Coordinates of N, CA and C in Angstrom, one line a residue:
X1 N -78.8 -62.7 -34.5 CA -78.5 -61.4 -34.3 C -77.5 -61.4 -35.3
X2 N -76.4 -62.6 -35.8 CA -75.2 -62.7 -36.8 C -76.5 -62.5 -38.5
X3 N -77.9 -62.4 -38.3 CA -78.6 -62.9 -39.4 C -79.3 -61.2 -39.4
X4 N -79.1 -60.4 -38.5 CA -79.9 -59.4 -39.1 C -78.6 -57.9 -38.7
X5 N -77.9 -57.7 -39.2 CA -76.5 -57.2 -38.9 C -76.7 -55.7 -38.4
X6 N -78.0 -55.2 -39.2 CA -78.5 -53.8 -39.1 C -79.2 -53.3 -37.9
X7 N -79.0 -54.4 -36.8 CA -80.0 -53.9 -35.4 C -79.3 -52.2 -34.7
X8 N -79.9 -51.8 -34.4 CA -79.5 -50.4 -33.6 C -79.0 -51.0 -32.6
X9 N -78.1 -50.5 -31.9 CA -77.3 -51.3 -30.7 C -78.0 -51.7 -29.4
X10 N -79.0 -50.7 -29.4 CA -80.1 -51.0 -28.3 C -80.7 -52.4 -28.3
X11 N -81.0 -52.2 -29.9 CA -81.6 -53.9 -30.1 C -80.8 -54.8 -29.9
X12 N -79.4 -54.4 -30.2 CA -78.3 -55.7 -30.4 C -78.3 -56.3 -29.2
X13 N -78.0 -55.3 -27.8 CA -78.1 -55.5 -26.6 C -79.3 -55.9 -26.1
X14 N -80.1 -55.9 -26.4 CA -81.4 -56.8 -26.1 C -81.0 -58.2 -26.6
X15 N -81.2 -58.5 -27.8 CA -80.4 -59.7 -28.0 C -79.4 -60.3 -27.6
X16 N -78.7 -59.6 -27.3 CA -77.5 -60.4 -26.5 C -77.8 -60.9 -25.1
X17 N -78.7 -60.0 -24.5 CA -79.2 -60.4 -23.4 C -80.2 -61.3 -23.4
X18 N -81.1 -61.7 -24.0 CA -81.7 -62.6 -23.8 C -81.1 -63.7 -24.6
X19 N -80.1 -64.0 -25.4 CA -79.5 -64.7 -25.7 C -78.5 -65.7 -24.5
X20 N -77.7 -64.6 -23.9 CA -76.9 -65.1 -22.6 C -78.1 -65.5 -21.7
X21 N -79.2 -65.1 -21.6 CA -80.0 -65.7 -20.6 C -80.5 -67.3 -20.6
X22 N -80.3 -67.5 -21.8 CA -80.6 -68.6 -22.1 C -79.8 -69.8 -21.6
X23 N -78.0 -69.1 -21.7 CA -77.2 -69.8 -21.3 C -77.3 -70.6 -20.7
X24 N -76.6 -72.1 -20.2 CA -76.6 -72.6 -18.9 C -75.8 -72.1 -18.0
X25 N -75.8 -72.1 -17.1 CA -74.9 -71.2 -15.8 C -73.3 -71.0 -15.8
X26 N -72.7 -72.2 -16.0 CA -71.4 -72.3 -16.1 C -70.9 -71.8 -17.4
X27 N -71.6 -71.5 -18.6 CA -71.2 -70.7 -19.7 C -71.5 -69.3 -19.3
X28 N -72.4 -68.8 -18.8 CA -72.8 -67.4 -18.4 C -71.8 -67.0 -17.7
X29 N -71.2 -67.5 -16.6 CA -70.6 -67.2 -15.8 C -68.9 -67.3 -16.1
X30 N -68.3 -68.3 -17.4 CA -67.5 -68.0 -18.2 C -67.7 -67.1 -18.8
X31 N -68.7 -66.4 -19.7 CA -68.5 -65.7 -20.8 C -68.7 -64.2 -19.6
X32 N -69.6 -64.2 -18.5 CA -69.5 -63.1 -17.7 C -68.0 -62.7 -17.2
X33 N -67.3 -63.6 -16.9 CA -65.6 -63.7 -16.6 C -64.4 -63.0 -17.7
X34 N -64.7 -63.5 -18.8 CA -64.3 -63.2 -20.2 C -64.0 -61.8 -20.3
X35 N -65.4 -61.0 -20.6 CA -66.0 -59.6 -20.2 C -65.8 -58.7 -19.3
X36 N -65.5 -59.2 -18.2 CA -65.1 -58.4 -17.3 C -63.6 -58.4 -17.6
X37 N -62.4 -59.3 -18.2 CA -61.3 -59.0 -18.3 C -61.0 -58.5 -19.2
X38 N -61.8 -58.3 -20.5 CA -61.5 -57.3 -21.9 C -62.3 -55.8 -21.2
X39 N -63.1 -55.9 -20.3 CA -63.6 -54.4 -19.7 C -62.0 -53.7 -18.8
X40 N -61.6 -54.8 -18.1 CA -59.9 -54.5 -17.9 C -59.1 -53.8 -18.6
X41 N -58.8 -54.9 -19.6 CA -57.8 -54.5 -20.4 C -58.1 -53.5 -21.2
X42 N -60.0 -52.7 -21.3 CA -59.9 -51.8 -22.4 C -59.3 -50.8 -21.3
X43 N -60.0 -50.7 -19.9 CA -59.5 -49.7 -19.3 C -58.0 -49.3 -18.9
X44 N -57.2 -50.6 -18.8 CA -55.5 -50.2 -19.2 C -55.4 -49.7 -20.3
X45 N -55.6 -50.0 -21.2 CA -55.0 -49.1 -22.4 C -55.8 -48.3 -22.2
X46 N -56.9 -47.2 -21.9 CA -57.0 -46.2 -22.2 C -56.3 -45.4 -21.2
X47 N -56.0 -45.9 -19.6 CA -55.2 -45.2 -19.0 C -53.6 -45.2 -19.2
X48 N -53.0 -46.1 -19.9 CA -51.8 -46.0 -20.5 C -51.6 -45.0 -21.2
X49 N -52.6 -45.1 -22.4 CA -52.7 -43.5 -23.2 C -52.7 -42.1 -22.5
X50 N -53.5 -42.5 -21.4 CA -53.8 -40.7 -20.6 C -52.4 -40.6 -20.4
X51 N -52.0 -41.5 -19.8 CA -50.5 -41.3 -19.1 C -50.9 -40.9 -17.6
X52 N -52.1 -41.9 -17.3 CA -53.1 -41.5 -15.7 C -51.9 -41.9 -14.6
X53 N -52.1 -40.8 -13.3 CA -51.1 -40.6 -12.4 C -51.6 -42.1 -11.4
X54 N -50.9 -42.7 -10.6 CA -51.4 -44.0 -9.6 C -52.9 -43.3 -8.9
X55 N -52.8 -42.2 -8.9 CA -54.3 -42.0 -7.7 C -55.4 -41.9 -9.0
X56 N -55.1 -41.5 -9.9 CA -56.1 -41.5 -11.0 C -56.4 -42.8 -11.6
X57 N -55.5 -43.4 -11.8 CA -55.6 -44.9 -11.9 C -56.7 -45.5 -10.8
X58 N -56.1 -45.6 -10.1 CA -56.8 -46.0 -8.3 C -58.5 -45.9 -8.8
X59 N -58.6 -44.5 -8.7 CA -59.5 -43.9 -9.0 C -60.6 -44.5 -10.0
X60 N -60.2 -44.0 -11.0 CA -61.2 -45.2 -12.2 C -61.3 -46.6 -12.4
X61 N -60.5 -47.3 -11.8 CA -60.4 -48.4 -11.0 C -61.5 -48.9 -10.4
X62 N -61.3 -48.0 -9.0 CA -62.2 -48.2 -8.2 C -63.8 -48.0 -8.3
X63 N -64.0 -47.2 -9.4 CA -65.2 -46.6 -10.2 C -65.8 -47.3 -10.7
X64 N -65.1 -48.0 -11.8 CA -65.6 -49.3 -12.6 C -65.6 -50.7 -12.0
X65 N -64.8 -50.7 -10.9 CA -64.7 -51.9 -10.7 C -64.6 -52.4 -9.3
X66 N -64.6 -51.6 -8.5 CA -64.7 -51.4 -6.9 C -63.7 -51.7 -6.3
X67 N -63.4 -51.3 -5.6 CA -62.2 -50.9 -4.8 C -61.0 -52.2 -4.5
X68 N -61.6 -53.3 -3.9 CA -60.9 -54.3 -3.8 C -60.0 -54.5 -5.4
X69 N -61.0 -54.7 -6.7 CA -60.2 -54.8 -7.7 C -59.1 -53.8 -8.1
X70 N -59.6 -52.6 -7.4 CA -58.7 -51.5 -8.0 C -57.5 -51.7 -6.8
X71 N -57.4 -51.9 -5.9 CA -56.2 -52.7 -4.8 C -55.7 -53.3 -5.3
X72 N -56.0 -54.7 -6.1 CA -55.3 -55.9 -6.1 C -54.5 -55.5 -8.1
X73 N -55.2 -54.4 -8.1 CA -54.6 -54.0 -9.5 C -53.3 -53.2 -9.1
X74 N -53.1 -52.3 -8.2 CA -52.8 -51.0 -7.9 C -51.3 -52.1 -7.1
X75 N -51.5 -53.0 -6.6 CA -50.1 -53.7 -6.5 C -49.7 -54.6 -7.4
X76 N -50.4 -54.9 -8.7 CA -49.6 -55.2 -9.5 C -48.9 -54.6 -10.2
X77 N -49.4 -52.9 -10.5 CA -48.5 -52.2 -11.2 C -47.2 -51.9 -9.8
X78 N -47.2 -52.1 -8.6 CA -46.3 -51.7 -7.6 C -45.3 -53.1 -8.1
X79 N -45.6 -54.1 -8.4 CA -44.8 -55.1 -8.8 C -44.0 -55.1 -10.1
X80 N -44.6 -54.2 -10.7 CA -44.1 -54.5 -12.2 C -43.1 -53.1 -12.1
X81 N -43.5 -52.1 -11.8 CA -42.4 -51.1 -11.3 C -41.3 -51.7 -10.7
X82 N -41.7 -52.4 -9.6 CA -40.6 -52.9 -8.7 C -39.2 -54.1 -9.6
X83 N -40.6 -54.6 -10.3 CA -39.5 -55.6 -11.6 C -39.0 -54.8 -12.5
X84 N -39.2 -53.8 -13.6 CA -38.6 -52.8 -14.1 C -37.5 -52.1 -13.8
X85 N -37.6 -51.4 -12.1 CA -36.8 -51.0 -11.5 C -35.4 -51.9 -11.3
X86 N -35.3 -53.0 -11.0 CA -34.4 -54.4 -10.8 C -33.7 -54.7 -12.0
X87 N -34.6 -54.7 -13.0 CA -33.9 -54.8 -14.5 C -33.2 -54.1 -15.5
X88 N -33.6 -52.6 -15.0 CA -33.2 -51.1 -15.2 C -31.9 -51.3 -14.7
X89 N -31.5 -51.8 -13.5 CA -30.5 -51.8 -12.8 C -29.2 -53.1 -13.1
X90 N -29.8 -54.3 -13.6 CA -29.3 -55.3 -13.8 C -28.8 -54.6 -15.5
X91 N -29.7 -54.4 -16.3 CA -29.3 -54.7 -17.7 C -27.9 -53.5 -17.5
X92 N -28.1 -52.3 -16.4 CA -27.1 -51.0 -16.3 C -25.8 -51.5 -15.7
X93 N -25.8 -52.7 -15.1 CA -24.7 -53.3 -14.3 C -23.9 -54.6 -15.2
X94 N -24.7 -55.2 -16.2 CA -24.4 -56.1 -17.0 C -22.9 -56.1 -17.6
X95 N -22.6 -54.6 -18.4 CA -21.6 -54.5 -19.0 C -19.8 -54.8 -18.4
X96 N -20.1 -54.4 -16.5 CA -19.4 -54.7 -16.0 C -18.8 -56.0 -15.5
X97 N -20.1 -56.9 -16.0 CA -19.8 -58.2 -15.9 C -19.0 -59.1 -16.2
X98 N -17.3 -59.1 -16.2 CA -17.1 -60.1 -16.9 C -16.7 -61.3 -17.5
X99 N -17.7 -62.1 -16.6 CA -17.4 -63.4 -16.5 C -18.8 -64.0 -16.0
X100 N -18.8 -65.1 -16.2 CA -20.3 -65.7 -16.2 C -20.5 -66.0 -14.5
X101 N -19.7 -66.1 -13.8 CA -19.9 -65.8 -12.7 C -20.2 -65.0 -12.0
X102 N -19.3 -63.5 -12.6 CA -20.1 -62.3 -12.1 C -21.3 -61.8 -12.5
X103 N -21.7 -62.4 -14.0 CA -23.4 -62.3 -14.0 C -24.3 -62.8 -13.2
X104 N -23.9 -64.5 -12.7 CA -24.7 -64.9 -12.4 C -25.0 -64.1 -10.5
X105 N -24.0 -63.7 -10.2 CA -23.7 -63.0 -8.9 C -24.9 -61.6 -9.1
X106 N -24.9 -61.1 -9.9 CA -25.6 -59.9 -10.2 C -27.2 -60.5 -10.4
X107 N -27.3 -61.5 -10.8 CA -28.7 -62.0 -10.9 C -29.2 -62.7 -9.5
X108 N -28.4 -63.1 -9.0 CA -28.5 -63.5 -7.6 C -28.7 -62.1 -6.9
X109 N -28.3 -61.4 -7.1 CA -28.5 -59.9 -6.2 C -29.9 -59.3 -6.6
X110 N -30.0 -59.5 -7.5 CA -31.4 -58.8 -8.2 C -32.9 -59.5 -8.3
X111 N -32.7 -60.7 -8.4 CA -33.4 -61.4 -8.9 C -33.9 -63.0 -8.0
X112 N -35.1 -63.5 -8.0 CA -35.2 -64.6 -7.4 C -35.1 -65.1 -8.1
X113 N -34.9 -66.9 -7.7 CA -34.7 -67.9 -8.7 C -35.9 -68.0 -10.1
X114 N -37.0 -68.0 -9.2 CA -38.2 -68.0 -10.2 C -38.0 -66.9 -11.4
X115 N -37.6 -65.4 -10.9 CA -37.7 -64.4 -11.8 C -36.6 -64.5 -12.6
X116 N -35.3 -65.2 -12.3 CA -34.0 -65.5 -13.3 C -34.5 -66.7 -14.1
X117 N -35.4 -67.2 -14.0 CA -36.0 -68.2 -15.3 C -36.5 -67.5 -16.3
X118 N -37.3 -66.2 -16.1 CA -38.0 -65.5 -17.3 C -36.8 -63.7 -17.4
X119 N -35.4 -64.0 -17.0 CA -35.2 -62.9 -16.8 C -34.3 -62.3 -18.8
X120 N -33.8 -63.7 -19.5 CA -33.2 -63.7 -20.5 C -34.5 -63.2 -21.4
X121 N -35.4 -64.0 -21.2 CA -36.8 -63.3 -22.0 C -37.2 -62.0 -22.0
X122 N -37.2 -61.8 -21.1 CA -37.5 -60.0 -20.5 C -36.5 -59.1 -20.8
X123 N -35.1 -59.0 -20.8 CA -34.5 -58.5 -21.4 C -34.3 -58.5 -23.3
X124 N -34.8 -59.7 -23.7 CA -34.9 -59.7 -24.6 C -36.0 -58.8 -25.8
X125 N -37.4 -59.1 -24.6 CA -38.5 -58.5 -25.3 C -37.9 -56.9 -24.9
X126 N -37.5 -56.0 -24.2 CA -37.0 -54.9 -24.1 C -35.9 -54.7 -25.1
X127 N -35.2 -55.4 -25.6 CA -34.7 -54.9 -26.8 C -35.2 -54.8 -28.2
X128 N -36.2 -55.3 -28.2 CA -37.2 -55.4 -29.4 C -37.7 -54.2 -29.6
X129 N -38.5 -53.3 -28.1 CA -38.9 -52.1 -28.4 C -38.3 -50.9 -28.7

């Protein structure tokens, strides 16, 4: 296929399908999983660009990947929104924390011990955007 760059899209798809059919099962399964991740990523980028509402996001995800995947992605959206709300609240409260002890209390209030491990990196990433 790489030797024939001028193949029409349909012929290219057939050639890819034939090559994939010849792969050993573990490689075929791994490739299918990778392609699925790329499809999810592509849809997510499209949904962000559209500024799709949560119901629209769920509907499009369910249509493409099924209700179970759409439900799991919806939960991830909710977790991310919760994380960002708490990060906003923490960042807003930081200027009033005069000591390291006050800052530690704020961190304990808003975040779990595991989340506190990534807190500084999250704040740093936000300041770069």
